[in-house]
Coordinates of C-alpha atoms and ligand atoms in Angstrom, one line a residue:
X11 CA -28.9 -10.6 12.5
X12 CA -28.9 -7.8 15.0
X13 CA -25.1 -8.2 15.3
X14 CA -24.7 -8.1 11.5
X15 CA -26.8 -4.9 11.4
X16 CA -24.6 -3.3 14.1
X17 CA -21.5 -4.3 12.2
X18 CA -22.9 -2.6 9.0
X19 CA -23.5 0.5 11.1
X20 CA -20.0 0.5 12.4
X21 CA -18.6 0.1 8.9
X22 CA -20.6 3.0 7.7
X23 CA -19.3 5.2 10.4
X24 CA -15.8 4.8 8.9
X25 CA -14.6 7.9 7.0
X26 CA -14.7 7.7 3.2
X27 CA -11.1 7.1 2.1
X28 CA -11.4 9.3 -1.0
X29 CA -12.6 12.2 1.2
X30 CA -9.5 11.6 3.5
X31 CA -7.3 11.7 0.4
X32 CA -8.9 15.0 -0.8
X33 CA -8.5 16.5 2.7
X34 CA -4.8 15.6 2.6
X35 CA -4.5 17.2 -0.9
X36 CA -6.3 20.3 0.3
X37 CA -3.8 20.8 3.1
X38 CA -0.8 20.3 0.7
X39 CA -2.5 22.7 -1.9
X40 CA -2.6 25.4 0.8
X41 CA 1.1 25.1 1.6
X42 CA 2.0 24.9 -2.1
X43 CA -0.3 27.8 -2.9
X44 CA -1.7 25.8 -5.8
X45 CA -3.7 27.6 -8.4
X46 CA -7.3 26.6 -8.2
X47 CA -7.4 25.0 -11.7
X48 CA -4.4 22.8 -10.9
X49 CA -5.9 21.8 -7.5
X50 CA -9.1 20.8 -9.3
X51 CA -7.1 18.7 -11.8
X52 CA -5.3 16.9 -9.0
X53 CA -8.6 16.3 -7.1
X54 CA -10.1 14.1 -9.9
X55 CA -9.0 10.9 -11.5
X56 CA -8.2 11.0 -15.2
X57 CA -10.1 7.8 -16.0
X58 CA -12.3 5.4 -14.0
X59 CA -13.3 2.0 -15.5
X60 CA -15.9 -0.2 -14.0
X61 CA -16.2 -3.7 -15.4
X62 CA -18.7 -6.6 -14.8
X63 CA -17.0 -10.0 -14.7
X64 CA -19.1 -13.1 -15.3
X65 CA -17.3 -16.1 -13.8
X66 CA -18.1 -19.8 -14.0
X67 CA -18.0 -21.1 -10.4
X68 CA -17.0 -24.6 -9.5
X69 CA -20.7 -25.6 -8.8
X70 CA -21.6 -24.7 -12.4
X71 CA -23.3 -21.4 -11.6
X72 CA -22.3 -18.1 -13.1
X73 CA -21.6 -15.2 -10.8
X74 CA -20.9 -11.7 -11.9
X75 CA -18.2 -9.8 -10.0
X76 CA -17.6 -6.0 -10.2
X77 CA -14.1 -4.8 -10.8
X78 CA -12.4 -1.3 -11.1
X79 CA -9.3 0.3 -12.6
X80 CA -8.9 3.9 -11.7
X81 CA -6.1 5.8 -13.5
X82 CA -5.6 8.9 -11.4
X83 CA -2.8 10.9 -13.0
X84 CA 0.0 10.2 -15.5
X85 CA 1.7 13.6 -15.9
X86 CA 5.1 12.1 -14.6
X87 CA 4.9 8.8 -16.4
X88 CA 2.7 5.7 -17.1
X89 CA 0.0 4.9 -14.6
X90 CA 1.2 2.5 -11.9
X91 CA -0.5 0.7 -9.0
X92 CA -1.7 -2.6 -7.6
X93 CA -4.9 -4.7 -7.8
X94 CA -6.8 -5.5 -4.6
X95 CA -9.2 -8.4 -4.1
X96 CA -11.4 -7.8 -1.0
X97 CA -15.1 -7.9 -0.1
X98 CA -14.8 -4.3 1.1
X99 CA -13.5 -2.8 -2.2
X100 CA -15.5 0.3 -3.3
X101 CA -15.0 2.7 -6.2
X102 CA -14.1 5.5 -3.7
X103 CA -11.5 3.2 -2.0
X104 CA -9.9 2.5 -5.4
X105 CA -10.0 6.2 -6.2
X106 CA -8.2 7.0 -2.9
X107 CA -5.7 4.3 -3.4
X108 CA -5.0 5.6 -7.0
X109 CA -4.5 9.1 -5.7
X110 CA -2.1 7.9 -3.0
X111 CA -0.1 5.9 -5.7
X112 CA 0.2 9.2 -7.7
X113 CA 1.8 11.0 -4.7
X114 CA 3.8 7.9 -3.7
X115 CA 5.6 7.4 -7.1
X116 CA 6.3 11.2 -7.0
X117 CA 7.8 11.1 -3.5
X118 CA 9.9 8.1 -4.5
X119 CA 10.9 10.1 -7.6
X120 CA 10.3 7.3 -10.0
X121 CA 8.9 8.1 -13.5
X122 CA 5.3 7.0 -13.0
X123 CA 1.9 8.3 -12.3
X124 CA -0.7 6.6 -10.1
X125 CA -3.5 4.0 -10.6
X126 CA -5.2 1.3 -8.7
X127 CA -7.5 -1.6 -9.4
X128 CA -9.8 -3.8 -7.4
X129 CA -12.5 -6.5 -7.5
X130 CA -15.2 -6.9 -4.9
X131 CA -14.8 -10.6 -4.0
X132 CA -13.7 -12.8 -1.1
X133 CA -10.7 -14.8 -2.4
X134 CA -10.5 -16.7 0.9
X135 CA -13.8 -18.4 -0.1
X136 CA -12.9 -19.1 -3.7
X137 CA -11.0 -22.0 -5.2
X138 CA -7.8 -21.5 -7.2
X139 CA -9.8 -22.3 -10.4
X140 CA -12.4 -19.6 -9.6
X141 CA -9.7 -17.1 -8.8
X142 CA -7.9 -17.8 -12.0
X143 CA -11.1 -17.5 -14.2
X144 CA -12.1 -14.2 -12.4
X145 CA -8.5 -12.8 -12.8
X146 CA -8.3 -13.7 -16.5
X147 CA -11.7 -12.1 -17.2
X148 CA -10.6 -9.0 -15.3
X149 CA -7.4 -8.9 -17.2
X150 CA -9.3 -9.1 -20.5
X151 CA -11.7 -6.4 -19.4
X152 CA -8.9 -3.9 -18.5
X153 CA -6.6 -5.0 -21.4
X154 CA -7.5 -2.0 -23.6
X155 CA -6.3 0.5 -21.0
X156 CA -3.2 -1.2 -19.6
X157 CA 0.2 -1.8 -21.3
X158 CA 4.0 -1.5 -20.6
X159 CA 4.0 2.2 -21.5
X160 CA 0.3 2.9 -20.4
X161 CA -0.5 1.4 -17.1
X162 CA 1.4 -1.3 -15.2
X163 CA -0.5 -3.2 -12.5
X164 CA 1.0 -5.0 -9.5
X165 CA -0.1 -7.0 -6.4
X166 CA -1.9 -5.5 -3.5
X167 CA -4.1 -6.9 -0.7
X168 CA -4.9 -10.6 -1.4
X169 CA -3.2 -10.7 -4.8
X170 CA 0.2 -12.2 -5.4
X171 CA 2.8 -13.3 -8.0
X172 CA 0.5 -16.1 -9.3
X173 CA -2.3 -13.5 -9.9
X174 CA 0.2 -11.4 -11.8
X175 CA 1.2 -14.4 -13.9
X176 CA -2.4 -15.0 -15.0
X177 CA -2.8 -11.3 -15.9
X178 CA 0.5 -11.4 -17.9
X179 CA -0.6 -14.6 -19.8
X180 CA -4.1 -13.2 -20.6
X181 CA -2.8 -9.8 -21.7
X182 CA 0.0 -11.4 -23.8
X183 CA -2.3 -13.9 -25.4
X184 CA -4.6 -11.0 -26.5
X185 CA -1.7 -9.0 -27.8
X186 CA -0.1 -11.9 -29.6
X187 CA 3.3 -11.7 -28.0
X188 CA 4.8 -12.0 -24.5
X189 CA 4.9 -8.6 -22.8
X190 CA 6.5 -9.1 -19.3
X191 CA 6.8 -5.3 -18.7
X192 CA 3.0 -5.0 -18.6
X193 CA 3.0 -6.1 -14.9
X194 CA 5.3 -6.2 -11.9
X195 CA 5.4 -8.4 -8.9
X196 CA 5.6 -11.4 -11.3
X197 CA 7.2 -14.8 -10.5
X198 CA 11.0 -14.8 -11.0
X199 CA 10.6 -17.4 -13.8
X200 CA 8.5 -14.9 -15.8
X201 CA 10.8 -11.9 -15.4
X202 CA 10.0 -10.9 -11.9
X203 CA 12.7 -9.1 -9.8
X204 CA 14.7 -10.7 -7.0
X205 CA 13.7 -8.8 -3.8
X206 CA 10.2 -7.7 -5.0
X207 CA 8.3 -10.0 -2.7
X208 CA 9.9 -8.5 0.5
X209 CA 10.3 -5.0 -0.9
X210 CA 7.4 -3.3 0.8
X211 CA 8.5 -4.5 4.3
X212 CA 12.2 -3.9 3.6
X213 CA 11.6 -0.4 2.4
X214 CA 9.5 0.3 5.5
X215 CA 12.4 -0.9 7.6
X216 CA 14.8 1.5 5.9
X217 CA 12.4 4.4 6.7
X218 CA 12.1 3.2 10.3
X219 CA 15.9 3.2 10.6
X220 CA 16.0 6.8 9.3
X221 CA 13.1 7.9 11.6
X222 CA 14.9 6.3 14.6
X223 CA 18.0 8.3 13.8
X224 CA 16.3 11.7 13.5
X225 CA 14.3 10.9 16.7
X226 CA 17.3 9.5 18.6
X227 CA 15.5 6.2 19.3
X228 CA 18.0 3.4 20.1
X229 CA 16.8 0.5 17.9
X230 CA 18.9 -2.0 19.9
X231 CA 16.6 -1.3 22.9
X232 CA 13.3 -0.7 21.0
X233 CA 10.1 -2.7 20.9
X234 CA 7.4 -2.8 18.2
X235 CA 4.0 -4.1 17.2
X236 CA 2.5 -4.8 13.8
X237 CA -1.2 -4.6 12.9
X238 CA -1.9 -6.9 10.0
X239 CA 0.6 -9.8 9.6
X240 CA 0.3 -10.2 5.8
X241 CA 3.0 -9.8 3.2
X242 CA 4.0 -6.2 4.1
X243 CA 3.6 -6.6 7.9
X244 CA 5.3 -10.0 8.3
X245 CA 8.3 -9.1 6.1
X246 CA 8.6 -5.7 8.0
X247 CA 8.7 -7.6 11.3
X248 CA 11.2 -10.2 10.1
X249 CA 13.6 -7.6 8.7
X250 CA 13.2 -5.0 11.5
X251 CA 14.1 -7.5 14.2
X252 CA 17.5 -8.0 12.6
X253 CA 18.2 -4.3 13.4
X254 CA 17.5 -4.9 17.1
X255 CA 13.9 -4.1 17.9
X256 CA 11.8 -6.8 19.6
X257 CA 8.3 -7.7 18.3
X258 CA 5.8 -7.6 21.2
X259 CA 2.4 -7.9 19.4
X260 CA 0.7 -8.5 16.1
X261 CA -2.7 -9.1 14.5
X262 CA -4.5 -10.4 11.4
X263 CA -8.1 -10.5 10.3
X264 CA -8.9 -13.2 13.0
X265 CA -7.6 -11.2 16.0
X266 CA -4.7 -9.5 17.9
X267 CA -2.1 -10.7 20.3
X268 CA 0.5 -9.2 22.6
X269 CA 3.3 -10.9 24.5
X270 CA 5.3 -10.1 27.7
X271 CA 8.4 -11.7 26.1
X272 CA 9.7 -10.9 22.6
X273 CA 8.1 -12.8 19.7
X274 CA 10.3 -14.3 17.0
X275 CA 8.8 -12.8 13.8
X276 CA 9.8 -15.9 11.7
X277 CA 8.2 -18.3 14.2
X278 CA 5.1 -16.2 14.3
X279 CA 4.8 -16.4 10.5
X280 CA 5.3 -20.2 10.6
X281 CA 2.5 -20.3 13.3
X282 CA 0.2 -18.3 11.1
X283 CA 0.9 -20.4 8.0
X284 CA 0.2 -23.6 10.0
X285 CA -2.9 -22.5 11.9
X286 CA -4.3 -19.7 9.7
X287 CA -3.8 -16.9 12.3
X288 CA -1.3 -15.2 14.6
X289 CA -3.8 -15.9 17.4
X290 CA -2.8 -18.7 19.8
X291 CA 0.9 -18.1 19.4
X292 CA 2.6 -19.8 22.4
X293 CA 3.1 -17.4 25.3
X294 CA 0.8 -14.6 23.8
X295 CA -2.4 -13.2 25.1
X296 CA -5.4 -12.3 22.9
X297 CA -6.2 -8.6 23.0
X298 CA -8.5 -6.2 21.2
X299 CA -7.3 -4.3 18.1
X300 CA -7.3 -1.1 20.0
X301 CA -5.2 -2.6 22.9
X302 CA -2.7 -3.8 20.3
X303 CA -2.5 -0.3 18.7
X304 CA -2.2 1.3 22.1
X305 CA 0.3 -1.2 23.6
X306 CA 3.5 0.1 25.2
X307 CA 5.9 -0.2 22.3
X308 CA 8.3 2.3 20.7
X309 CA 7.4 1.6 17.1
X310 CA 4.0 0.8 15.7
X311 CA 3.2 -0.4 12.2
X312 CA -0.3 -0.4 10.9
X313 CA 0.0 -2.8 8.0
X314 CA -3.6 -3.8 7.3
X315 CA -6.3 -1.5 5.6
X316 CA -7.5 2.1 5.6
X317 CA -9.1 3.7 8.7
X318 CA -7.2 1.7 11.3
X319 CA -6.2 4.7 13.4
X320 CA -9.3 6.8 14.1
X321 CA -9.2 9.8 16.6
X322 CA -10.4 7.6 19.5
X323 CA -7.5 5.2 19.0
X324 CA -5.0 7.9 18.2
X325 CA -5.5 9.5 21.6
X326 CA -4.1 6.5 23.5
X327 CA -1.2 5.6 21.2
X328 CA 2.1 5.3 23.1
X329 CA 4.5 4.6 20.3
X330 CA 7.1 7.2 19.4
X331 CA 7.3 6.3 15.8
X332 CA 4.5 5.0 13.5
X333 CA 5.6 3.4 10.2
X334 CA 2.6 3.0 7.9
X335 CA 3.0 -0.2 5.9
X336 CA -0.7 0.0 4.9
X337 CA -2.2 2.6 2.6
X338 CA -4.3 5.2 4.3
X339 CA -4.4 3.7 7.9
X340 CA -4.6 7.1 9.6
X341 CA -7.5 9.6 9.1
X342 CA -6.7 13.3 8.9
X343 CA -8.4 13.9 12.3
X344 CA -6.3 11.2 13.9
X345 CA -3.2 12.7 12.3
X346 CA -3.7 16.0 14.1
X347 CA -3.9 14.2 17.5
X348 CA -0.8 12.1 16.8
X349 CA 1.1 15.3 15.7
X350 CA 0.0 17.2 18.8
X351 CA 1.1 14.2 21.0
X352 CA 4.6 14.2 19.4
X353 CA 4.2 10.9 17.6
X354 CA 6.5 10.8 14.5
X355 CA 4.4 9.3 11.7
X356 CA 6.3 8.0 8.6
X357 CA 3.4 8.3 6.2
X358 CA 2.2 5.5 3.9
X359 CA 3.2 7.2 0.6
X360 CA 6.8 7.2 1.9
X361 CA 6.9 4.2 4.3
X362 CA 5.4 1.6 1.9
X363 CA 6.9 3.0 -1.3
X364 CA 9.5 0.1 -1.3
X365 CA 7.0 -2.1 -3.2
X366 CA 6.6 0.3 -6.1
X367 CA 10.3 1.2 -6.1
X368 CA 11.2 -2.4 -6.7
X369 CA 8.3 -2.7 -9.2
X370 CA 10.0 0.1 -11.0
X371 CA 13.4 -1.8 -10.9
X372 CA 11.6 -4.9 -12.2
X373 CA 10.1 -2.9 -15.1
X374 CA 13.4 -1.4 -16.0
X375 CA 15.0 -4.9 -16.0
X376 CA 12.2 -6.1 -18.3
X377 CA 12.5 -3.2 -20.7
X378 CA 16.3 -3.3 -20.8
X379 CA 16.5 -7.2 -20.9
X380 CA 18.9 -7.1 -17.9
X381 CA 18.8 -8.7 -14.5
X382 CA 20.2 -7.5 -11.2
X383 CA 21.2 -9.6 -8.1
X384 CA 19.1 -9.3 -5.0
X385 CA 21.9 -7.4 -3.3
X386 CA 21.9 -4.8 -6.1
X387 CA 18.2 -4.5 -5.9
X388 CA 18.1 -4.0 -2.2
X389 CA 21.0 -1.4 -2.4
X390 CA 19.1 0.6 -5.0
X391 CA 15.9 0.4 -2.9
X392 CA 17.8 1.6 0.2
X393 CA 19.3 4.5 -1.6
X394 CA 16.0 5.6 -3.2
X395 CA 13.8 5.3 -0.2
X396 CA 16.3 6.9 2.2
X397 CA 16.7 9.8 -0.1
X398 CA 12.9 10.1 -0.3
X399 CA 12.8 10.1 3.5
X400 CA 15.3 13.0 3.6
X401 CA 13.4 15.0 1.0
X402 CA 10.2 14.6 3.1
X403 CA 11.9 15.3 6.4
X404 CA 13.5 18.5 4.9
X405 CA 10.1 19.7 3.7
X406 CA 8.4 19.0 7.0
X407 CA 11.2 20.9 8.8
X408 CA 11.1 23.8 6.4
X409 CA 7.3 24.3 6.7
X410 CA 7.1 23.2 10.4
X411 CA 4.6 20.5 9.6
X412 CA 4.2 16.7 10.3
X413 CA 5.8 14.1 7.9
X414 CA 2.5 13.4 6.1
X415 CA 2.1 17.0 5.1
X416 CA 5.8 17.1 4.3
X417 CA 5.4 14.1 2.0
X418 CA 2.3 15.6 0.4
X419 CA 4.2 18.9 -0.2
X420 CA 6.9 16.9 -2.0
X421 CA 4.7 14.5 -3.8
X422 CA 1.9 16.8 -4.9
X423 CA 4.4 19.6 -5.6
X424 CA 6.2 17.5 -8.2
X425 CA 3.0 16.3 -9.9
X426 CA 1.6 19.9 -9.9
X427 CA 4.8 21.1 -11.6
X428 CA 4.5 18.4 -14.3
X429 CA 0.8 19.1 -14.8
X430 CA 1.4 22.8 -15.1
X431 CA 4.3 22.4 -17.5
X432 CA 2.3 20.1 -19.8
X433 CA -0.4 22.7 -20.1
X434 CA -4.1 22.1 -20.7
X435 CA -5.2 20.3 -23.9
X436 CA -6.5 21.5 -26.3
Ligands
LIG502 N1 0.2 -2.3 -4.1 C1 1.5 -1.7 -3.8 C2 1.3 -0.3 -3.3 O1 0.3 0.1 -2.8 C3 2.5 -1.8 -4.9 C4 2.2 -1.1 -6.2 C5 3.1 -1.3 -7.3 O2 4.1 -2.0 -7.2 O3 2.8 -0.8 -8.4 O4 2.2 0.5 -3.3

């Protein structure tokens, strides 16, 4: 009980992600000399929907879950963003994630706005049947505000292609016709795109390669560690090691490991799939999360949740490059420390934009009734994300700021232009 209370206290000490997002916006607004009215419009979501979801559980009881869909801004195109299932979901977290999606689609220069959804639940302790019934009820609850030209959801933490298939089926049943473009990250058999499942990790690798070039880091001799060995983190590791860097540590919700000898990323994933965790991988030592983040590697990728890199951890980070596969892993205070210490951070809204870039390619294929090969998709992803990297790097050089501020200047700047040109209704 005492321990539980202490954990709650610790959780409460974590910064509010939406406040972090607003602070990042405030910094960008200063550089962009944004008019106060535009700044205010960009600091508030356009629409926030909270839904109650009654679900019949396997034991016959009915439980009511709370879900959200926050539509932040659609000045540049339809709302776009994933759906997260996690016990720690809060409205402020979903608001922050929807703001980051808005800047992310803008940095990637794809014609979307930003949104995010979430349900407070613990899918690890729910059967497939319970997850399906909860998902379908959520899809029905948000159906009035989503659609191929309105708002296009996708996977996020603890949701996957199967979850997307249930949402597609529920939405299409209610509409009366099959509408594959309402959702991305679908199974291939339902109009999903080749390359979408690995896109977040692959995109993050392309940005790491670009970051290594501008920082003169030799990838052939480099080492790296990944915090959070889920979809983004494990694909990042598998693809990055093919460019030369050696994986020296990883973590998941059950613990962190480091190793004195390089870890084969594919074998680590097989170990996690077999045992349920990266912990216990042959030849590795169990370490704390902080030890993993501060381990002696050249490249570090936080690929878990928000608030992973707080000021206290930031002080001891030894990596030269941080590639943020997660959304919002670094707080604004920690950012300042990393920048002062010369750590080159590839920020989330750039580093993990590969997921939504390939979502966009999936949506285009659905709307145009065409299909591209995996090589074509990966090539388009590489071109788009590398050009976004150079836009952000140029902005950071021009203003003499870190890459996060550079990315915010590019992302917020484009949205602000769109908002301004549209004018204020009525
Ligand atoms: N959830 C992913 C993200 O945070 C993907 C969103 C999408 O594809 O719409 O970027």
